[in-house]
Coordinates of C-alpha atoms in Angstrom, one line a residue:
M25 CA -0.1 0.0 0.1
T26 CA 1.0 3.4 -1.0
A27 CA 0.9 6.0 1.7
R28 CA -0.4 9.8 1.2
P29 CA 2.2 12.4 -0.1
A30 CA 4.0 13.9 2.7
P31 CA 3.8 17.4 3.5
P32 CA 6.3 19.9 2.1
R33 CA 9.6 19.7 3.4
I34 CA 10.6 22.4 6.0
S35 CA 14.1 23.8 5.8
P36 CA 16.3 23.0 8.9
A37 CA 16.1 26.8 10.0
G38 CA 12.2 26.0 10.4
S39 CA 11.0 28.3 7.6
P40 CA 8.7 26.9 5.0
S41 CA 9.8 26.3 1.4
L42 CA 9.9 28.9 -1.1
I43 CA 6.9 28.7 -3.5
A44 CA 8.2 28.7 -7.3
S45 CA 5.7 29.6 -9.6
T46 CA 5.4 30.0 -13.6
Y47 CA 2.6 30.9 -16.1
F48 CA 1.4 28.7 -19.1
P49 CA -0.3 30.9 -21.6
E50 CA -3.6 30.0 -22.8
P51 CA -3.5 26.9 -25.2
L52 CA -4.7 27.4 -28.6
L53 CA -7.2 25.6 -30.5
Q54 CA -7.3 24.7 -34.2
F55 CA -10.7 25.5 -36.4
A56 CA -11.5 25.7 -40.1
D57 CA -9.0 26.5 -42.6
D58 CA -6.2 26.3 -39.8
G59 CA -8.0 29.3 -38.1
L60 CA -6.4 29.5 -34.4
H61 CA -8.1 30.8 -31.2
I62 CA -8.1 30.1 -27.5
D63 CA -11.9 30.4 -27.2
P64 CA -14.1 27.4 -28.8
K65 CA -16.9 30.0 -29.2
A66 CA -15.0 32.7 -30.9
G67 CA -13.0 30.1 -33.0
I68 CA -16.3 28.9 -34.4
A69 CA -17.9 32.0 -35.2
R70 CA -14.7 33.4 -36.8
Y71 CA -13.6 30.4 -38.8
G72 CA -16.2 27.7 -38.6
P73 CA -16.0 24.1 -37.0
R74 CA -12.4 22.3 -37.4
S75 CA -13.8 19.4 -39.7
W76 CA -15.5 21.8 -42.1
T77 CA -12.2 22.2 -43.9
A78 CA -10.1 19.7 -42.5
S79 CA -11.6 16.2 -43.1
G80 CA -14.7 14.4 -45.0
R81 CA -16.4 13.9 -41.8
H82 CA -18.2 17.3 -41.9
P83 CA -21.9 16.8 -41.9
T84 CA -23.6 19.1 -44.6
R85 CA -27.1 18.3 -43.1
L86 CA -28.5 16.3 -40.4
R87 CA -31.5 13.9 -40.0
V88 CA -33.0 14.8 -36.8
G89 CA -35.1 12.3 -35.0
L90 CA -37.5 13.2 -31.5
I91 CA -38.7 11.1 -29.1
G92 CA -41.0 12.4 -26.5
T93 CA -44.7 13.3 -26.0
A94 CA -46.4 14.8 -29.2
E95 CA -46.5 18.2 -27.5
L96 CA -42.7 17.9 -26.7
V97 CA -41.9 16.6 -29.9
E98 CA -43.5 19.8 -31.6
A99 CA -41.8 22.0 -29.1
A100 CA -38.2 20.6 -29.8
R101 CA -38.6 20.7 -33.1
T102 CA -39.8 24.6 -33.0
W103 CA -36.9 25.4 -30.5
M104 CA -34.3 23.8 -32.7
S105 CA -35.3 25.1 -35.7
S106 CA -35.4 28.9 -34.2
R107 CA -32.1 28.5 -32.3
A108 CA -30.4 27.1 -35.5
E109 CA -31.2 30.6 -37.3
G110 CA -28.8 32.1 -34.2
V111 CA -29.4 33.4 -30.8
R112 CA -28.2 36.9 -29.7
G113 CA -26.0 37.1 -26.8
D114 CA -25.4 39.7 -23.8
L115 CA -22.6 41.1 -22.2
N116 CA -21.4 37.9 -20.4
N117 CA -22.7 35.5 -23.4
P118 CA -21.5 35.6 -26.8
E119 CA -24.0 35.4 -29.9
F120 CA -24.5 32.0 -31.1
P121 CA -24.0 32.3 -34.9
G122 CA -26.3 29.3 -35.5
W123 CA -26.5 26.0 -37.4
M124 CA -27.0 27.1 -41.1
P125 CA -25.4 26.4 -44.3
D126 CA -23.9 29.7 -44.5
R127 CA -22.6 30.5 -41.0
G128 CA -22.2 28.8 -37.6
F129 CA -21.6 25.3 -38.0
F130 CA -22.2 25.2 -41.8
S131 CA -25.0 22.7 -41.7
S132 CA -28.6 22.1 -42.1
L133 CA -31.4 20.6 -40.0
E134 CA -33.9 18.1 -41.6
F135 CA -37.1 16.9 -39.7
D136 CA -39.7 14.3 -40.8
D137 CA -42.4 12.7 -39.1
A138 CA -41.1 9.3 -40.0
W139 CA -38.0 10.0 -38.1
N140 CA -40.3 10.6 -34.7
E141 CA -41.5 8.4 -32.1
E142 CA -44.3 10.1 -30.0
L143 CA -44.9 8.8 -26.4
G144 CA -48.9 7.9 -26.4
Q145 CA -50.8 9.5 -23.2
T146 CA -51.9 5.9 -22.2
E147 CA -48.6 4.3 -22.4
L148 CA -47.2 6.9 -20.5
R149 CA -49.9 7.1 -17.9
Q150 CA -49.3 3.2 -17.4
V151 CA -45.7 4.0 -16.5
L152 CA -46.1 7.0 -14.5
E153 CA -48.7 5.0 -12.1
I154 CA -46.5 2.3 -11.2
K155 CA -46.0 2.3 -7.4
S156 CA -42.8 0.8 -6.9
Q157 CA -39.9 2.9 -8.1
K158 CA -37.9 0.1 -9.1
D159 CA -40.6 -1.1 -11.4
R160 CA -41.2 2.3 -12.7
F161 CA -37.9 3.0 -13.7
H162 CA -37.8 -0.4 -15.7
A163 CA -40.9 0.3 -17.1
A164 CA -39.8 3.9 -18.5
L165 CA -36.6 2.5 -19.7
T166 CA -38.5 -0.3 -21.5
L167 CA -40.9 2.0 -23.3
F168 CA -37.8 4.5 -24.4
E169 CA -36.0 1.2 -25.7
A170 CA -39.0 0.0 -27.8
K171 CA -38.7 3.9 -29.4
F172 CA -35.3 3.2 -30.0
R173 CA -36.1 -0.2 -31.6
Q174 CA -38.9 1.1 -33.9
L175 CA -36.6 3.9 -35.3
A176 CA -33.7 1.6 -35.9
E177 CA -35.7 -1.0 -37.6
R178 CA -37.3 2.0 -40.3
D179 CA -35.9 1.9 -43.8
S180 CA -35.0 5.9 -43.4
V181 CA -33.0 6.1 -40.1
P182 CA -32.3 9.7 -38.6
D183 CA -28.4 10.4 -38.0
Y184 CA -29.3 11.4 -34.3
V185 CA -32.4 11.4 -31.7
V186 CA -33.1 14.1 -29.4
I187 CA -35.2 12.8 -26.4
A188 CA -37.5 15.6 -24.8
L189 CA -38.3 14.4 -21.3
S190 CA -41.4 16.0 -19.6
D191 CA -41.2 17.1 -15.9
Q192 CA -43.2 13.9 -15.2
I193 CA -40.8 11.7 -16.4
V194 CA -37.8 13.3 -14.9
T195 CA -39.6 13.6 -11.4
R196 CA -41.2 10.1 -11.4
C197 CA -38.6 8.0 -13.4
G198 CA -35.4 10.0 -13.5
T199 CA -33.8 8.2 -11.1
A200 CA -34.4 4.6 -8.9
D201 CA -33.1 3.5 -5.4
Y202 CA -33.7 0.0 -4.1
T203 CA -32.2 -3.0 -2.7
G204 CA -32.0 -6.2 -3.8
K205 CA -31.0 -9.5 -1.9
E206 CA -28.1 -10.3 -4.4
T207 CA -27.3 -7.0 -5.6
G208 CA -27.3 -4.9 -2.2
A209 CA -28.0 -1.1 -2.7
V210 CA -28.8 0.0 -6.5
H211 CA -28.8 3.4 -7.8
R212 CA -29.8 3.9 -11.4
D213 CA -29.9 7.2 -13.4
L214 CA -32.2 7.4 -16.3
R215 CA -30.3 9.5 -18.5
R216 CA -27.0 6.8 -18.2
A217 CA -29.5 4.1 -18.9
L218 CA -31.1 5.7 -21.9
K219 CA -27.6 6.2 -23.3
A220 CA -26.6 2.6 -22.6
S221 CA -29.8 1.4 -24.2
A222 CA -29.7 3.5 -27.2
M223 CA -26.3 2.2 -28.0
K224 CA -27.8 -1.2 -28.8
F225 CA -29.2 0.4 -31.9
R226 CA -26.1 2.6 -33.0
I227 CA -28.3 5.7 -32.4
P228 CA -26.5 9.0 -30.7
T229 CA -28.8 10.7 -28.5
Q230 CA -29.2 14.0 -26.9
I231 CA -31.6 14.9 -23.9
V232 CA -33.2 17.8 -23.4
R233 CA -35.8 18.7 -20.6
A234 CA -39.0 20.5 -20.8
P235 CA -37.6 23.8 -19.1
A236 CA -35.2 24.6 -21.9
L237 CA -37.9 24.1 -24.4
D238 CA -40.8 26.4 -22.7
G239 CA -38.1 28.9 -21.3
R240 CA -38.4 28.1 -17.9
D241 CA -34.5 27.5 -17.6
R242 CA -32.9 30.7 -16.5
T243 CA -29.6 29.8 -18.1
P244 CA -28.8 32.4 -21.0
P245 CA -30.5 31.2 -24.1
S246 CA -27.2 31.8 -26.1
R247 CA -25.2 29.7 -23.7
I248 CA -27.8 27.0 -24.0
A249 CA -27.7 27.5 -27.8
W250 CA -24.0 26.9 -27.7
N251 CA -23.6 24.0 -25.6
F252 CA -26.5 22.0 -27.3
F253 CA -25.4 22.5 -30.8
T254 CA -21.7 22.0 -30.1
A255 CA -22.6 18.4 -28.6
M256 CA -24.9 18.0 -31.7
Y257 CA -21.8 18.6 -34.1
C258 CA -19.8 16.1 -32.5
K259 CA -22.6 13.3 -32.1
A260 CA -23.0 14.1 -36.0
G261 CA -19.9 12.8 -36.8
G262 CA -17.5 16.2 -37.1
Y263 CA -15.3 17.5 -34.6
P264 CA -15.8 21.3 -33.7
W265 CA -12.1 22.0 -32.7
S266 CA -8.8 20.1 -32.3
P267 CA -5.7 21.0 -30.0
Y268 CA -3.2 22.9 -31.3
G269 CA 0.6 22.0 -30.5
L270 CA 0.2 18.4 -28.8
T271 CA 3.1 16.2 -29.5
P272 CA 2.7 13.9 -32.5
G273 CA 2.5 10.3 -32.3
T274 CA 1.2 10.4 -28.4
C275 CA -1.4 8.2 -27.3
Y276 CA -3.1 9.9 -24.2
V277 CA -4.9 7.5 -22.0
G278 CA -7.1 8.3 -19.3
I279 CA -7.9 5.6 -16.7
G280 CA -11.1 5.2 -14.4
F281 CA -12.6 2.4 -12.4
Y282 CA -16.3 1.7 -11.9
R283 CA -18.6 -0.6 -10.0
P284 CA -21.4 -2.8 -11.8
L285 CA -25.0 -2.1 -10.5
G286 CA -25.2 -2.9 -6.8
S287 CA -23.2 -2.4 -3.9
A288 CA -23.0 -6.2 -2.9
D289 CA -20.7 -6.8 -5.6
A290 CA -16.9 -6.9 -5.0
T291 CA -16.2 -6.5 -8.8
M292 CA -14.5 -3.7 -10.2
Q293 CA -14.3 -2.6 -14.0
T294 CA -11.7 -0.7 -15.6
S295 CA -12.8 2.4 -18.0
L296 CA -10.6 3.7 -20.6
V297 CA -10.5 7.0 -22.8
Q298 CA -7.9 7.2 -25.6
V299 CA -7.1 10.4 -27.2
F300 CA -5.3 9.3 -30.2
D301 CA -4.3 11.9 -32.6
E302 CA -3.8 15.7 -33.3
R303 CA -7.4 16.2 -33.4
G304 CA -8.1 14.8 -30.3
E305 CA -10.0 11.6 -31.3
G306 CA -9.9 8.6 -29.8
L307 CA -11.7 5.3 -28.3
V308 CA -13.6 4.1 -25.4
L309 CA -12.6 0.7 -24.0
R310 CA -13.8 -1.3 -21.6
G311 CA -11.2 -3.3 -19.5
H312 CA -11.2 -6.2 -17.5
E313 CA -13.0 -7.1 -14.1
F314 CA -11.1 -7.4 -10.9
E315 CA -11.7 -7.8 -7.3
W316 CA -11.3 -4.8 -5.0
D317 CA -12.2 -4.7 -1.3
P318 CA -11.5 -1.5 0.6
N319 CA -11.4 -3.4 3.7
K320 CA -8.5 -5.6 3.0
T321 CA -6.3 -3.5 1.0
G322 CA -7.0 -0.4 3.2
S323 CA -7.4 2.2 0.2
R324 CA -10.6 3.3 -1.4
S325 CA -9.1 3.9 -4.4
P326 CA -8.7 0.9 -6.7
H327 CA -5.4 -0.1 -7.9
L328 CA -4.2 -2.9 -10.6
T329 CA -2.2 -5.9 -10.0
A330 CA 1.1 -6.2 -12.1
D331 CA -0.7 -8.5 -14.5
G332 CA -3.8 -6.4 -14.6
A333 CA -1.9 -3.3 -15.5
H334 CA 0.2 -5.1 -18.1
Q335 CA -3.2 -6.7 -19.4
L336 CA -4.8 -3.5 -19.9
M337 CA -2.0 -1.5 -21.4
A338 CA -1.6 -4.2 -24.0
L339 CA -5.4 -3.7 -24.6
V340 CA -4.7 -0.1 -25.4
L341 CA -1.6 -0.6 -27.5
D342 CA -3.5 -3.2 -29.7
R343 CA -6.4 -0.6 -30.0
Y344 CA -4.5 2.3 -30.9
E345 CA -2.4 0.2 -33.7
A346 CA -5.6 -1.4 -35.0
A347 CA -7.0 2.3 -35.6
M348 CA -3.8 4.2 -36.2
K349 CA -1.9 1.5 -38.2
Q350 CA 1.2 2.2 -36.3
T351 CA 2.7 2.1 -32.7
P352 CA 2.5 5.2 -30.8
A353 CA 5.8 7.0 -30.2
R354 CA 5.0 8.0 -27.0
I355 CA 2.3 7.2 -24.0
V356 CA 1.1 9.4 -21.4
V357 CA -1.3 7.8 -18.9
H358 CA -3.6 10.1 -16.6
K359 CA -5.3 8.8 -13.4
T360 CA -6.5 10.5 -10.2
S361 CA -4.7 8.2 -8.0
R362 CA -1.1 7.1 -7.0
Y363 CA 0.4 4.1 -8.7
W364 CA 1.1 1.3 -6.6
P365 CA 4.5 -0.6 -7.3
D366 CA 2.9 -3.6 -8.8
E367 CA 0.5 -1.3 -10.8
R368 CA 3.6 0.7 -11.8
D369 CA 5.5 -1.9 -12.8
G370 CA 3.1 -3.7 -14.8
F371 CA 2.3 -0.6 -17.2
R372 CA 6.0 -0.1 -17.5
A373 CA 6.6 -3.8 -18.7
A374 CA 3.9 -3.5 -21.0
I375 CA 4.9 -0.1 -22.4
E376 CA 8.6 -0.7 -22.5
S377 CA 8.3 -3.8 -24.6
R378 CA 6.7 -1.7 -27.2
V379 CA 7.0 2.0 -27.0
R380 CA 10.1 4.0 -25.9
R381 CA 8.8 7.1 -24.2
Y382 CA 6.2 7.0 -21.7
D383 CA 5.2 9.1 -18.6
L384 CA 2.5 8.0 -16.1
M385 CA 0.9 10.7 -14.1
A386 CA -1.5 11.0 -11.3
L387 CA -3.6 14.2 -11.1
E388 CA -5.5 14.6 -7.7
V389 CA -8.5 17.2 -7.7
Q390 CA -7.9 18.7 -4.2
S391 CA -8.6 21.8 -2.2
R392 CA -6.3 22.0 0.7
V393 CA -3.7 23.8 -1.0
R394 CA -4.7 27.2 -2.7
L395 CA -2.9 30.5 -3.8
I396 CA -4.3 33.4 -2.3
T397 CA -4.0 36.6 -4.6
T398 CA -3.7 40.2 -3.5
S399 CA -6.3 41.5 -6.0
K400 CA -10.1 40.8 -6.2
Y401 CA -9.5 38.0 -8.8
P402 CA -8.8 34.5 -8.4
P403 CA -5.3 33.0 -9.6
L404 CA -4.6 32.7 -13.4
R405 CA -5.8 29.7 -15.4
G406 CA -2.6 28.1 -16.4
T407 CA -0.7 29.0 -13.2
R408 CA 1.9 26.2 -12.0
F409 CA 3.7 26.5 -8.9
T410 CA 5.8 24.1 -6.7
F411 CA 5.7 23.7 -3.1
G412 CA 8.6 21.4 -1.6
D413 CA 8.2 18.3 -4.0
L414 CA 4.8 18.8 -5.1
D415 CA 3.7 20.5 -8.1
Y416 CA 0.1 22.4 -8.8
L417 CA -1.7 23.3 -11.7
Y418 CA -4.9 25.6 -12.0
T419 CA -6.9 24.5 -14.6
T420 CA -9.5 26.9 -13.4
G421 CA -9.2 30.4 -12.6
Y422 CA -9.1 34.1 -14.2
I423 CA -8.5 34.0 -18.0
S424 CA -6.1 36.9 -18.6
A425 CA -6.5 36.3 -22.7
L426 CA -10.0 37.0 -22.0
N427 CA -10.2 39.1 -19.0
E428 CA -13.2 36.8 -17.8
F429 CA -13.5 34.4 -15.0
H430 CA -16.2 31.6 -15.7
G431 CA -16.4 29.8 -12.5
M432 CA -18.6 29.9 -9.7
H433 CA -16.5 29.2 -6.6
V434 CA -12.9 29.9 -5.5
P435 CA -10.7 27.7 -7.7
A436 CA -8.2 25.2 -6.4
P437 CA -5.2 23.7 -8.2
L438 CA -5.1 20.1 -9.4
Q439 CA -2.1 18.4 -7.6
V440 CA 0.6 16.3 -9.5
A441 CA 0.5 13.3 -7.0
D442 CA 2.8 11.1 -8.8
H443 CA 4.8 10.9 -12.1
V444 CA 6.6 7.7 -13.0
G445 CA 9.0 7.6 -16.3
Q446 CA 10.2 10.8 -16.5
D447 CA 10.8 11.2 -20.1
S448 CA 9.0 14.3 -20.6
S449 CA 9.9 17.6 -18.6
R450 CA 7.0 18.5 -16.1
D451 CA 6.4 21.8 -17.9
A452 CA 5.4 19.9 -21.0
L453 CA 3.3 17.5 -19.3
L454 CA 1.5 20.2 -17.7
K455 CA 1.1 22.3 -20.7
E456 CA -0.5 19.0 -22.0
V457 CA -2.7 18.7 -19.6
L458 CA -4.1 22.5 -19.9
A459 CA -4.7 21.8 -23.5
L460 CA -6.4 18.4 -23.0
T461 CA -8.9 20.3 -20.4
K462 CA -10.2 22.1 -23.6
L463 CA -11.3 19.0 -25.6
N464 CA -14.8 18.7 -24.0
W465 CA -16.9 18.4 -27.1
N466 CA -20.1 18.2 -24.9
S467 CA -20.1 21.9 -24.3
A468 CA -18.7 25.1 -25.8
A469 CA -16.8 26.3 -22.6
L470 CA -13.1 27.2 -22.8
G471 CA -11.8 24.5 -20.5
G472 CA -12.5 22.6 -17.3
L473 CA -11.2 21.3 -14.3
L474 CA -9.9 18.1 -15.4
P475 CA -8.2 16.9 -18.8
I476 CA -10.7 15.2 -20.9
T477 CA -8.8 11.8 -20.5
I478 CA -9.7 11.7 -16.7
K479 CA -13.0 13.6 -17.2
F480 CA -14.6 11.4 -19.9
S481 CA -13.0 8.2 -18.3
G482 CA -15.3 8.8 -15.2
L483 CA -18.4 9.7 -17.4
V484 CA -17.7 6.8 -19.6
G485 CA -17.8 4.4 -16.4
E486 CA -21.1 5.9 -15.3
I487 CA -22.8 4.9 -18.7
M488 CA -20.6 1.5 -18.6
R489 CA -22.4 0.4 -15.4
E490 CA -25.7 0.1 -17.6
I491 CA -23.9 -2.1 -20.0
P492 CA -23.9 -5.8 -19.5
A493 CA -20.8 -7.7 -19.4
D494 CA -21.9 -9.8 -22.5
R495 CA -22.6 -6.7 -24.7
E496 CA -19.5 -5.0 -26.1
P497 CA -19.6 -1.3 -25.5
L498 CA -19.5 1.0 -28.6
P499 CA -16.0 2.9 -28.6
Q500 CA -17.0 6.5 -30.1
F501 CA -17.2 9.1 -28.0
K502 CA -20.6 10.3 -29.5
F503 CA -22.7 7.4 -27.9
Y504 CA -21.3 8.8 -24.2
I505 CA -21.9 12.3 -24.3

């Protein structure tokens, strides 16, 4: 078992170690025609989405299917059509340029009743009147799955499906908590279950709730439109922007762990997110099962055995080579807990047999250590500081290039809890981490707390829980966001 990091060292004279700090400028993103900007919204508005001119994956039109009550289907169609023309901004939220052939995302929406499935009042009432929370949840999921199947079996199939959820469905069926003799305590979430269900039929989905359609959601309209249509573009097969300046030939890997549904099972599963190339594209993988008992191991954070780590990294390299037709020149692995000795040795053995350069990093979300500024503004996003033997990086904070702070709370930096490999400088690795916080295509936000490798491995794990062990999960990101 590996102990937590020791406190920063104190000098013999008793005075604390000095804090050394540096600042990394905001990473650039790449858009259509190789246009560069730090902000996803400004970049798309000025240049257009990256895949419009950079690949053959730009969707020039998108066939949209809708699932919901008759009223919500019509409301969702009207809402999407109007927002696709553009949405005015305000002092704090830039204008959304639209989803039109001549601006914004340079595409068009197509609707047809043949691509819709309505929830009838009778079948909906039959679900909502079920008294048992568990049975009501299962009935709702079964009803939606029947609609997915009907859409998938038609001669003309939509490219993408919007699920419009009523207040009643969210309130009565949004979650379910129950206990079984074999499973123990179980918590289920309808959004996650719907994503896993639609995956059976290879249908990318997006969930929208009634308040967003009827104006009760007080989020600024242009911000809602930016996030909705950016995610839609990704699910349609395009990529809105790509990172600029990442090391070519590097395979970035995020490792997360999740437990199958139910608290009685000691089995753990590994979820992986691989970011493959300079566009930031990658695959979602499901690792092997293993047993983890916190009481026996003394740690709530799961860790792999040497064999388990070797097997997992071999899977990563096999999938990378199959997708890219070459072996990576470099591997960077991110996770949120320190590497135990066996885990470290397993990863190293698998990597060193096929790849020359690698770095294993553990990035811990923490709030114990913060910088306090002398101004009214929080520390700059991109600030890196070292205290004793520990490194910290602010991935949230004041954005100097925009003169903006996008957070709601006092930001705290990530801590570099572990670093194995040493084939890249710490500065280079932290600059990559900062760039990878900007690859969340599920919204148009400038950045986030975690790099996409770790953020998505956690989100993927939540949906993986709903996918049975005998069903292979789809590898594309678009089915999980």
